[in-house]
mmCIF file of C-alpha atoms in Angstrom:
data_model
loop_
_atom_site.group_PDB
_atom_site.id
_atom_site.type_symbol
_atom_site.label_atom_id
_atom_site.label_comp_id
_atom_site.label_asym_id
_atom_site.label_seq_id
_atom_site.Cartn_x
_atom_site.Cartn_y
_atom_site.Cartn_z
ATOM 1 C CA MET A 998 112.186 122.143 72.675
ATOM 2 C CA HIS A 999 115.491 121.913 70.965
ATOM 3 C CA ASP A 1000 117.078 124.209 73.745
ATOM 4 C CA LEU A 1001 115.803 121.741 76.408
ATOM 5 C CA GLU A 1002 117.025 118.701 74.633
ATOM 6 C CA GLU A 1003 120.613 120.490 75.015
ATOM 7 C CA LEU A 1004 120.028 121.426 78.702
ATOM 8 C CA PHE A 1005 121.365 118.432 80.508
ATOM 9 C CA ARG A 1006 123.804 117.780 77.838
ATOM 10 C CA LEU A 1007 126.057 120.553 79.236
ATOM 11 C CA GLY A 1008 127.986 120.617 82.306
ATOM 12 C CA PRO A 1009 131.564 119.099 82.967
ATOM 13 C CA PRO A 1010 133.591 118.490 81.235
ATOM 14 C CA ARG A 1011 131.993 119.935 78.080
ATOM 15 C CA ARG A 1012 134.978 122.944 78.430
ATOM 16 C CA LEU A 1013 137.472 120.237 78.461
ATOM 17 C CA ALA A 1014 135.906 118.752 75.311
ATOM 18 C CA ARG A 1015 136.202 121.939 73.745
ATOM 19 C CA PHE A 1016 139.810 122.422 74.867
ATOM 20 C CA VAL A 1017 140.818 118.895 73.319
ATOM 21 C CA ARG A 1018 138.781 120.099 70.312
ATOM 22 C CA ALA A 1019 136.170 117.275 71.114
ATOM 23 C CA SER A 1020 133.015 119.708 70.535
ATOM 24 C CA ARG A 1021 133.768 119.897 66.779
ATOM 25 C CA PRO A 1022 132.816 117.378 64.008
ATOM 26 C CA PRO A 1023 133.009 114.570 64.053
ATOM 27 C CA PHE A 1024 133.440 114.615 67.717
ATOM 28 C CA VAL A 1025 129.727 115.913 68.182
ATOM 29 C CA LYS A 1026 128.018 112.684 68.372
ATOM 30 C CA PRO A 1027 128.313 109.923 71.117
ATOM 31 C CA MET A 1028 130.395 106.846 69.084
ATOM 32 C CA PRO A 1029 133.495 109.319 67.795
ATOM 33 C CA ARG A 1030 133.586 110.458 71.568
ATOM 34 C CA VAL A 1031 133.544 106.710 72.734
ATOM 35 C CA LEU A 1032 136.382 106.021 70.505
ATOM 36 C CA LEU A 1033 138.365 109.181 71.621
ATOM 37 C CA VAL A 1034 138.035 108.469 75.389
ATOM 38 C CA LEU A 1035 138.716 104.622 74.543
ATOM 39 C CA ALA A 1036 142.081 105.921 72.636
ATOM 40 C CA ALA A 1037 143.076 108.414 75.746
ATOM 41 C CA GLY A 1038 142.200 106.054 78.790
ATOM 42 C CA TRP A 1039 142.258 102.528 77.755
ATOM 43 C CA LEU A 1040 144.290 101.506 74.692
ATOM 44 C CA PRO A 1041 147.247 103.385 76.009
ATOM 45 C CA LEU A 1042 147.615 100.934 78.764
ATOM 46 C CA PHE A 1043 148.154 98.106 76.127
ATOM 47 C CA VAL A 1044 150.392 100.110 74.061
ATOM 48 C CA LEU A 1045 152.860 100.894 76.660
ATOM 49 C CA THR A 1046 152.650 97.687 78.394
ATOM 50 C CA ALA A 1047 153.487 95.806 75.250
ATOM 51 C CA LEU A 1048 156.320 98.511 74.469
ATOM 52 C CA ARG A 1049 157.854 98.670 78.070
ATOM 53 C CA ALA A 1050 156.853 95.282 79.806
ATOM 54 C CA PRO A 1051 155.683 92.639 77.394
ATOM 55 C CA GLU A 1052 156.055 89.888 79.892
ATOM 56 C CA GLN A 1053 153.307 91.636 81.695
ATOM 57 C CA MET A 1054 150.659 91.729 79.022
ATOM 58 C CA GLN A 1055 148.717 88.833 80.174
ATOM 59 C CA ASP A 1056 148.447 90.395 83.671
ATOM 60 C CA LEU A 1057 147.109 93.303 81.881
ATOM 61 C CA VAL A 1058 144.484 91.070 80.167
ATOM 62 C CA ARG A 1059 143.272 89.298 83.362
ATOM 63 C CA ASP A 1060 142.543 92.675 85.255
ATOM 64 C CA ILE A 1061 139.124 92.848 84.760
ATOM 65 C CA ALA A 1062 138.629 96.054 86.959
ATOM 66 C CA VAL A 1063 140.479 98.120 84.508
ATOM 67 C CA HIS A 1064 138.700 97.253 81.725
ATOM 68 C CA ALA A 1065 135.411 97.463 83.360
ATOM 69 C CA ARG A 1066 136.410 101.172 84.544
ATOM 70 C CA TYR A 1067 138.030 102.331 81.323
ATOM 71 C CA ALA A 1068 136.620 99.989 78.493
ATOM 72 C CA VAL A 1069 132.868 100.012 79.918
ATOM 73 C CA ALA A 1070 132.099 102.631 82.329
ATOM 74 C CA THR A 1071 134.117 105.842 80.943
ATOM 75 C CA PRO A 1072 132.394 105.435 77.619
ATOM 76 C CA LEU A 1073 128.924 104.730 79.126
ATOM 77 C CA LEU A 1074 129.313 107.752 80.942
ATOM 78 C CA VAL A 1075 129.953 109.766 77.568
ATOM 79 C CA VAL A 1076 127.001 108.148 76.158
ATOM 80 C CA ALA A 1077 124.831 109.210 78.855
ATOM 81 C CA TYR A 1078 125.546 112.423 78.127
ATOM 82 C CA SER A 1079 123.705 112.255 74.825
ATOM 83 C CA SER A 1080 120.773 110.033 75.805
ATOM 84 C CA CYS A 1081 120.102 110.839 79.402
ATOM 85 C CA GLY A 1082 120.811 114.676 78.887
ATOM 86 C CA ARG A 1083 118.407 114.820 76.104
ATOM 87 C CA ARG A 1084 115.679 112.764 77.928
ATOM 88 C CA LEU A 1085 115.905 114.964 81.163
ATOM 89 C CA GLY A 1086 115.348 118.330 79.113
ATOM 90 C CA VAL A 1087 111.951 116.780 77.768
ATOM 91 C CA ILE A 1088 110.911 115.838 80.704
ATOM 92 C CA VAL A 1089 111.392 119.278 82.159
ATOM 93 C CA GLY A 1090 109.383 120.776 79.088
ATOM 94 C CA ASN A 1091 106.389 118.402 80.074
ATOM 95 C CA PHE A 1092 105.621 120.364 82.950
ATOM 96 C CA ALA A 1093 104.479 123.269 80.318
ATOM 97 C CA ARG A 1094 102.878 121.386 77.935
ATOM 98 C CA ALA A 1095 100.835 119.147 80.424
ATOM 99 C CA GLY A 1096 99.224 122.433 81.282
ATOM 100 C CA LEU A 1097 100.432 121.728 85.027
ATOM 101 C CA LEU A 1098 101.339 125.156 85.442
ATOM 102 C CA ASP A 1099 99.439 128.602 84.586
ATOM 103 C CA ALA A 1100 101.367 131.355 82.690
ATOM 104 C CA ALA A 1101 102.772 132.987 86.017
ATOM 105 C CA GLY A 1102 104.197 129.515 86.561
ATOM 106 C CA ARG A 1103 105.563 128.767 82.954
ATOM 107 C CA GLN A 1104 107.248 132.042 83.692
ATOM 108 C CA ILE A 1105 109.050 131.054 86.650
ATOM 109 C CA LEU A 1106 109.579 127.791 85.130
ATOM 110 C CA ALA A 1107 111.626 129.550 82.135
ATOM 111 C CA GLU A 1108 113.493 131.385 84.659
ATOM 112 C CA GLN A 1109 114.641 128.622 86.631
ATOM 113 C CA ILE A 1110 115.648 126.680 83.308
ATOM 114 C CA ALA A 1111 117.948 129.538 82.630
ATOM 115 C CA VAL A 1112 119.360 129.539 85.927
ATOM 116 C CA SER A 1113 120.221 125.664 85.634
ATOM 117 C CA ARG A 1114 121.819 126.456 82.169
ATOM 118 C CA ARG A 1115 124.098 128.965 83.718
ATOM 119 C CA LEU A 1116 125.039 126.464 86.432
ATOM 120 C CA LEU A 1117 125.591 123.600 84.383
ATOM 121 C CA GLN A 1118 127.980 126.280 82.149
ATOM 122 C CA SER A 1119 129.643 127.217 85.027
ATOM 123 C CA ARG A 1120 133.520 127.579 84.567
ATOM 124 C CA ALA A 1121 133.989 127.023 88.173
ATOM 125 C CA ALA A 1122 131.920 123.744 88.384
ATOM 126 C CA GLU A 1123 134.217 122.493 85.409
ATOM 127 C CA VAL A 1124 137.323 123.464 87.492
ATOM 128 C CA VAL A 1125 136.277 121.941 90.541
ATOM 129 C CA ALA A 1126 135.564 118.508 88.698
ATOM 130 C CA VAL A 1127 138.883 118.416 87.288
ATOM 131 C CA VAL A 1128 140.774 119.286 90.587
ATOM 132 C CA LEU A 1129 138.618 116.747 92.283
ATOM 133 C CA ALA A 1130 139.517 114.254 89.776
ATOM 134 C CA VAL A 1131 143.148 114.677 89.814
ATOM 135 C CA ALA A 1132 143.068 115.092 93.737
ATOM 136 C CA SER A 1133 141.364 111.838 94.054
ATOM 137 C CA ALA A 1134 143.713 109.985 91.388
ATOM 138 C CA ALA A 1135 146.687 111.110 93.396
ATOM 139 C CA ALA A 1136 145.049 110.233 96.872
ATOM 140 C CA THR A 1137 144.283 106.676 95.491
ATOM 141 C CA LEU A 1138 147.958 106.630 94.225
ATOM 142 C CA SER A 1139 149.413 107.921 97.555
ATOM 143 C CA GLY A 1140 147.349 105.089 99.615
ATOM 144 C CA LEU A 1141 149.008 102.155 97.622
ATOM 145 C CA SER A 1142 152.268 100.559 98.077
ATOM 146 C CA ILE A 1143 153.672 100.514 94.409
ATOM 147 C CA SER A 1144 155.803 97.150 95.417
ATOM 148 C CA GLU A 1145 152.863 94.909 97.041
ATOM 149 C CA GLU A 1146 149.460 96.387 96.431
ATOM 150 C CA MET A 1147 149.555 97.267 92.851
ATOM 151 C CA ALA A 1148 149.089 94.892 89.482
ATOM 152 C CA ALA A 1149 152.340 93.949 88.028
ATOM 153 C CA TRP A 1150 151.730 95.879 84.844
ATOM 154 C CA THR A 1151 151.227 98.663 86.742
ATOM 155 C CA ARG A 1152 154.898 98.897 88.283
ATOM 156 C CA ASN A 1153 158.242 97.944 87.054
ATOM 157 C CA SER A 1154 159.859 94.886 87.550
ATOM 158 C CA GLY A 1155 162.499 94.789 90.676
ATOM 159 C CA ALA A 1156 161.556 98.859 91.145
ATOM 160 C CA ASN A 1157 159.350 100.622 93.380
ATOM 161 C CA ALA A 1158 158.224 102.854 90.567
ATOM 162 C CA LEU A 1159 155.446 102.909 88.334
ATOM 163 C CA SER A 1160 155.677 101.749 84.876
ATOM 164 C CA MET A 1161 154.783 103.631 81.943
ATOM 165 C CA ALA A 1162 151.314 102.238 81.986
ATOM 166 C CA GLY A 1163 150.917 102.604 85.384
ATOM 167 C CA LEU A 1164 151.672 106.104 85.395
ATOM 168 C CA TRP A 1165 149.385 106.847 82.356
ATOM 169 C CA GLN A 1166 146.482 104.910 84.407
ATOM 170 C CA PHE A 1167 147.016 107.362 87.144
ATOM 171 C CA ALA A 1168 147.916 110.677 85.491
ATOM 172 C CA ILE A 1169 145.351 110.197 82.366
ATOM 173 C CA SER A 1170 142.572 107.245 82.537
ATOM 174 C CA LEU A 1171 141.411 107.682 86.116
ATOM 175 C CA PRO A 1172 141.369 111.560 85.954
ATOM 176 C CA LEU A 1173 139.584 110.950 83.039
ATOM 177 C CA LEU A 1174 136.920 108.497 84.643
ATOM 178 C CA LEU A 1175 136.585 110.849 87.796
ATOM 179 C CA THR A 1176 135.894 113.987 85.763
ATOM 180 C CA LEU A 1177 133.234 112.266 84.101
ATOM 181 C CA TRP A 1178 132.091 111.196 87.508
ATOM 182 C CA PHE A 1179 132.167 114.250 89.097
ATOM 183 C CA GLY A 1180 130.436 115.877 86.213
ATOM 184 C CA TRP A 1181 127.472 113.372 86.638
ATOM 185 C CA LEU A 1182 127.282 114.200 90.111
ATOM 186 C CA TRP A 1183 127.016 118.263 89.288
ATOM 187 C CA ARG A 1184 124.312 117.213 86.613
ATOM 188 C CA ILE A 1185 122.389 115.263 89.059
ATOM 189 C CA ALA A 1186 122.623 118.109 91.541
ATOM 190 C CA VAL A 1187 121.243 120.720 89.300
ATOM 191 C CA TRP A 1188 118.629 118.404 88.330
ATOM 192 C CA ALA A 1189 117.562 117.961 91.888
ATOM 193 C CA ARG A 1190 117.792 121.963 92.108
ATOM 194 C CA LEU A 1191 115.683 122.276 89.514
ATOM 195 C CA LEU A 1192 113.097 119.926 90.558
ATOM 196 C CA ILE A 1193 112.720 121.574 94.040
ATOM 197 C CA ARG A 1194 112.247 124.684 92.247
ATOM 198 C CA ILE A 1195 109.570 123.194 90.244
ATOM 199 C CA SER A 1196 107.685 121.452 93.243
ATOM 200 C CA ARG A 1197 107.387 124.935 94.798
ATOM 201 C CA LEU A 1198 105.064 126.067 91.942
ATOM 202 C CA ASP A 1199 101.533 125.983 92.151
ATOM 203 C CA LEU A 1200 100.848 122.684 90.153
ATOM 204 C CA ASP A 1201 97.367 122.020 89.230
ATOM 205 C CA LEU A 1202 97.728 118.021 89.961
ATOM 206 C CA ILE A 1203 94.623 115.746 89.493
ATOM 207 C CA ALA A 1204 94.131 113.240 92.347
ATOM 208 C CA SER A 1205 92.157 111.176 89.981
ATOM 209 C CA HIS A 1206 94.860 111.292 87.316
ATOM 210 C CA PRO A 1207 95.149 107.442 86.119
ATOM 211 C CA ASP A 1208 99.087 107.644 86.465
ATOM 212 C CA GLN A 1209 98.499 107.240 90.211
ATOM 213 C CA CYS A 1210 100.888 110.289 90.599
ATOM 214 C CA GLY A 1211 98.489 113.300 90.141
ATOM 215 C CA GLY A 1212 99.684 113.749 86.702
ATOM 216 C CA LEU A 1213 103.372 113.626 87.555
ATOM 217 C CA GLY A 1214 103.974 110.026 86.384
ATOM 218 C CA PHE A 1215 106.061 111.364 83.518
ATOM 219 C CA LEU A 1216 108.831 111.978 85.935
ATOM 220 C CA GLY A 1217 109.424 108.160 86.414
ATOM 221 C CA GLN A 1218 110.876 108.191 82.793
ATOM 222 C CA SER A 1219 113.986 110.393 84.417
ATOM 223 C CA LEU A 1220 114.763 106.500 85.617
ATOM 224 C CA ARG A 1221 114.852 105.178 82.330
ATOM 225 C CA ALA A 1222 117.018 107.777 81.190
ATOM 226 C CA PHE A 1223 119.663 107.246 84.009
ATOM 227 C CA SER A 1224 119.696 103.594 83.034
ATOM 228 C CA THR A 1225 123.000 104.202 81.030
ATOM 229 C CA PHE A 1226 124.548 106.256 84.119
ATOM 230 C CA ALA A 1227 123.321 103.619 86.351
ATOM 231 C CA MET A 1228 125.096 100.797 84.358
ATOM 232 C CA ALA A 1229 128.505 102.847 84.061
ATOM 233 C CA LEU A 1230 128.389 102.588 88.119
ATOM 234 C CA GLY A 1231 127.324 98.997 87.875
ATOM 235 C CA ALA A 1232 130.374 98.512 85.794
ATOM 236 C CA ILE A 1233 132.871 99.891 87.952
ATOM 237 C CA SER A 1234 131.652 97.815 91.009
ATOM 238 C CA ALA A 1235 131.119 94.820 88.625
ATOM 239 C CA GLY A 1236 135.052 95.270 87.723
ATOM 240 C CA ARG A 1237 136.106 95.040 91.756
ATOM 241 C CA LEU A 1238 133.804 92.180 91.968
ATOM 242 C CA GLY A 1239 135.315 90.220 89.149
ATOM 243 C CA HIS A 1240 138.995 91.209 90.262
ATOM 244 C CA ASN A 1241 137.954 89.564 93.576
ATOM 245 C CA HIS A 1242 136.853 86.264 92.222
ATOM 246 C CA LEU A 1243 140.067 86.059 90.203
ATOM 247 C CA ALA A 1244 141.974 86.592 93.189
ATOM 248 C CA GLY A 1245 140.365 84.237 95.436
ATOM 249 C CA THR A 1246 138.965 86.876 98.097
ATOM 250 C CA SER A 1247 135.324 86.945 97.511
ATOM 251 C CA SER A 1248 132.318 85.545 99.428
ATOM 252 C CA THR A 1249 128.549 85.518 98.758
ATOM 253 C CA PHE A 1250 128.557 88.175 101.494
ATOM 254 C CA THR A 1251 130.919 90.669 100.172
ATOM 255 C CA ASP A 1252 129.215 90.256 96.423
ATOM 256 C CA GLY A 1253 125.972 90.882 98.130
ATOM 257 C CA VAL A 1254 127.423 94.426 99.780
ATOM 258 C CA LEU A 1255 129.049 95.473 96.680
ATOM 259 C CA ALA A 1256 126.125 94.826 94.229
ATOM 260 C CA GLY A 1257 123.582 95.650 96.824
ATOM 261 C CA GLY A 1258 125.615 98.977 97.939
ATOM 262 C CA THR A 1259 125.893 99.642 94.347
ATOM 263 C CA VAL A 1260 122.058 99.652 93.911
ATOM 264 C CA ALA A 1261 121.483 101.355 96.755
ATOM 265 C CA VAL A 1262 123.848 104.281 95.822
ATOM 266 C CA VAL A 1263 122.260 104.492 92.166
ATOM 267 C CA VAL A 1264 118.581 104.514 93.557
ATOM 268 C CA LEU A 1265 119.621 107.343 95.991
ATOM 269 C CA LEU A 1266 121.107 109.604 93.526
ATOM 270 C CA CYS A 1267 118.204 108.996 90.783
ATOM 271 C CA VAL A 1268 114.968 108.717 92.853
ATOM 272 C CA ALA A 1269 115.921 111.193 95.723
ATOM 273 C CA PRO A 1270 115.381 114.205 93.540
ATOM 274 C CA LEU A 1271 111.959 113.063 92.597
ATOM 275 C CA CYS A 1272 110.852 113.441 96.424
ATOM 276 C CA ALA A 1273 110.499 116.882 96.142
ATOM 277 C CA PHE A 1274 107.398 116.319 95.032
ATOM 278 C CA SER A 1275 106.195 114.016 97.969
ATOM 279 C CA ASP A 1276 104.921 116.931 100.142
ATOM 280 C CA ARG A 1277 102.454 118.358 96.968
ATOM 281 C CA MET A 1278 101.442 114.935 96.156
ATOM 282 C CA MET A 1279 100.367 113.928 99.625
ATOM 283 C CA GLN A 1280 98.298 116.818 99.651
ATOM 284 C CA THR A 1281 96.516 116.151 96.608
ATOM 285 C CA TRP A 1282 95.775 112.644 97.867
ATOM 286 C CA ARG A 1283 94.433 114.183 100.984
ATOM 287 C CA ARG A 1284 92.264 116.569 99.333
ATOM 288 C CA GLY A 1285 91.222 114.219 96.579
ATOM 289 C CA SER A 1286 90.575 110.911 99.031
ATOM 290 C CA MET A 1287 88.027 113.249 101.072
ATOM 291 C CA ALA A 1288 86.020 114.725 98.213
ATOM 292 C CA TYR A 1289 86.084 111.767 96.160
ATOM 293 C CA GLY A 1290 85.208 109.478 99.128
ATOM 294 C CA ALA A 1291 82.259 111.878 99.927
ATOM 295 C CA LEU A 1292 81.181 111.869 96.417
ATOM 296 C CA ALA A 1293 81.227 107.853 96.326
ATOM 297 C CA THR A 1294 79.320 107.739 99.392
ATOM 298 C CA GLN A 1295 76.648 110.251 98.096
ATOM 299 C CA LEU A 1296 76.360 108.122 94.928
ATOM 300 C CA GLY A 1297 76.224 105.025 96.868
ATOM 301 C CA MET A 1298 73.433 106.066 99.175
ATOM 302 C CA ARG A 1299 71.290 107.117 96.356
ATOM 303 C CA LEU A 1300 72.009 103.837 94.724
ATOM 304 C CA GLU A 1301 70.922 101.815 97.646
ATOM 305 C CA ALA A 1302 67.897 103.921 97.912
ATOM 306 C CA ALA A 1303 66.647 103.324 94.637
ATOM 307 C CA TRP A 1304 67.949 99.509 94.253
ATOM 308 C CA ILE A 1305 68.227 97.605 97.744
ATOM 309 C CA ASP A 1306 66.012 97.189 101.014
ATOM 310 C CA ARG A 1307 68.039 98.188 103.482
ATOM 311 C CA GLY A 1308 65.130 97.609 106.356
ATOM 312 C CA ASP A 1309 65.792 101.226 107.412
ATOM 313 C CA GLY A 1310 62.973 102.634 105.245
ATOM 314 C CA ARG A 1311 65.665 104.475 103.005
ATOM 315 C CA GLY A 1312 64.810 102.099 100.144
ATOM 316 C CA ASP A 1313 62.393 99.326 98.847
ATOM 317 C CA GLY A 1314 64.886 97.639 96.855
ATOM 318 C CA ARG A 1315 61.864 96.467 94.189
ATOM 319 C CA GLY A 1316 62.812 98.279 90.983
ATOM 320 C CA ASP A 1317 59.156 98.905 90.424
ATOM 321 C CA GLY A 1318 58.789 100.783 86.639
ATOM 322 C CA ARG A 1319 62.422 101.110 86.397
ATOM 323 C CA PRO A 1320 64.717 99.136 83.586
ATOM 324 C CA PRO A 1321 66.167 95.618 83.888
ATOM 325 C CA ILE A 1322 69.083 95.725 86.406
ATOM 326 C CA LEU A 1323 71.741 95.059 84.117
ATOM 327 C CA GLU A 1324 70.523 97.783 81.814
ATOM 328 C CA ALA A 1325 70.172 100.484 84.485
ATOM 329 C CA PRO A 1326 72.495 103.259 83.930
ATOM 330 C CA ASP A 1327 73.005 104.171 87.877
ATOM 331 C CA PHE A 1328 75.377 100.937 88.194
ATOM 332 C CA SER A 1329 77.395 101.924 85.526
ATOM 333 C CA ALA A 1330 77.930 105.494 86.510
ATOM 334 C CA ALA A 1331 78.590 104.115 90.088
ATOM 335 C CA ALA A 1332 81.249 101.448 88.853
ATOM 336 C CA ASP A 1333 82.952 104.298 86.708
ATOM 337 C CA LEU A 1334 83.000 106.426 89.933
ATOM 338 C CA PHE A 1335 84.008 103.653 92.297
ATOM 339 C CA ALA A 1336 86.924 103.317 89.737
ATOM 340 C CA VAL A 1337 87.967 106.764 90.078
ATOM 341 C CA VAL A 1338 87.775 106.538 93.838
ATOM 342 C CA GLY A 1339 89.923 103.662 94.101
ATOM 343 C CA SER A 1340 92.229 105.155 92.011
ATOM 344 C CA VAL A 1341 92.704 108.136 93.975
ATOM 345 C CA GLN A 1342 93.197 106.036 97.016
ATOM 346 C CA THR A 1343 95.820 104.072 95.517
ATOM 347 C CA MET A 1344 97.761 107.325 94.698
ATOM 348 C CA ARG A 1345 101.544 107.245 94.990
ATOM 349 C CA PHE A 1346 103.653 109.797 96.877
ATOM 350 C CA ILE A 1347 106.774 109.728 94.653
ATOM 351 C CA PRO A 1348 106.413 110.023 90.942
ATOM 352 C CA VAL A 1349 108.040 106.573 90.373
ATOM 353 C CA ASP A 1350 106.447 103.401 88.729
ATOM 354 C CA THR A 1351 107.314 100.304 89.438
ATOM 355 C CA ARG A 1352 108.752 99.116 85.556
ATOM 356 C CA SER A 1353 111.087 102.087 85.357
ATOM 357 C CA LEU A 1354 112.478 100.944 89.114
ATOM 358 C CA VAL A 1355 113.055 97.737 87.900
ATOM 359 C CA MET A 1356 114.820 98.742 84.707
ATOM 360 C CA LEU A 1357 116.773 101.067 86.923
ATOM 361 C CA VAL A 1358 118.072 98.116 88.922
ATOM 362 C CA THR A 1359 118.639 96.031 86.081
ATOM 363 C CA ALA A 1360 120.693 98.169 84.237
ATOM 364 C CA THR A 1361 122.925 98.475 87.641
ATOM 365 C CA LEU A 1362 123.346 94.729 88.029
ATOM 366 C CA LEU A 1363 123.893 93.727 84.578
ATOM 367 C CA PRO A 1364 127.346 94.287 84.672
ATOM 368 C CA PHE A 1365 127.660 92.222 87.792
ATOM 369 C CA VAL A 1366 126.067 89.109 85.769
ATOM 370 C CA ALA A 1367 128.696 89.778 83.275
ATOM 371 C CA ALA A 1368 131.388 89.732 85.328
ATOM 372 C CA LEU A 1369 130.721 86.472 87.186
ATOM 373 C CA PHE A 1370 130.131 84.802 83.586
ATOM 374 C CA LEU A 1371 133.552 86.170 82.782
ATOM 375 C CA THR A 1372 135.348 85.142 85.993
ATOM 376 C CA MET A 1373 133.470 81.844 86.763
ATOM 377 C CA PRO A 1374 132.277 78.575 85.373
ATOM 378 C CA PHE A 1375 128.593 78.629 84.424
ATOM 379 C CA ASP A 1376 127.312 76.217 87.220
ATOM 380 C CA VAL A 1377 129.286 78.165 89.807
ATOM 381 C CA VAL A 1378 127.878 81.179 88.619
ATOM 382 C CA LEU A 1379 124.164 80.290 88.672
ATOM 383 C CA GLU A 1380 124.743 78.910 92.435
ATOM 384 C CA THR A 1381 126.411 82.366 93.200
ATOM 385 C CA LEU A 1382 123.154 84.116 91.718
ATOM 386 C CA LYS A 1383 121.146 81.863 93.576
ATOM 387 C CA ASN A 1384 122.735 82.478 96.840
ATOM 388 C CA LEU A 1385 122.298 86.344 96.386
ATOM 389 C CA LEU A 1386 118.649 86.013 95.427
ATOM 390 C CA ILE A 1387 117.477 83.780 98.300
#
């Protein structure tokens, strides 16, 4: 079990963390790592600005997008390595614990877990994540005009060149954030691959299972596990929203597109892997709905024959010599069976429950609410939220 809890804690930038000795005590716990990324990606921006251009400090303090990226999103992505990674591993282990697989299936599951471990520990994946992060940061810088489009604290006054703080942002802060982001994309890809492989096994699903997912309802807990990751993505977009409000370039439409687009991306990344089980769940539903439907029909016919005069000679409805109707076991058995049939008929085709989905969306949107309160008066925030929701 401990090995499974560690499974999805692996992956980029694990090797990079070892390179900077962040995989040793005291950095094995989340909080010291959070302090480390803050010290590397966020605090130097203030130090360099104070040393080289103190007159630009107010501009940096008001740059809510920078704080959202490097003081909120980056630490949250680090925390998610521990919280989300552990819970995903426990979910994978539940396929064997819940009795959904026979001996052969458990053996294949163990093999697929080993493959996933190798993929997460891949040196190539680590290198690609870092290269993509650096290339993306360079592309972002090349697409900007240093003299006009960038914040004042990121450039030297009267010169078409980056300030020390601006150089640090594009050389360290942004690549660090993007490395964590690409590392999470790789982790989600490996998670999706593993679920696809498991969905092809001979799963013993139960159509009448009370979780209305055939016994796969525990997979919905993955959405709760991804809440920290979702909040990090929400913080990045919320920082842009707050920046737009401070710059006076926002509108209800753009706010809605930004928030809705972020939610759509989060839901796609977190829910799409679970769709691998949709076909198997639909097969279970079709089989169960017909089998339990036939059983309910048979019991219903026997019940009516014994208790109801249908006018066709199949029942007299008199109940002579039988116990009082409220004490008759026939009705209790019928009620229990019909409840089971109703549960089968409402079986879901994706192992996602409403509460987990709401928690995921709420985690994504919380940074947007915080950004609005930081950049707008209280009554304006309420009016904006009202317009977004209606």
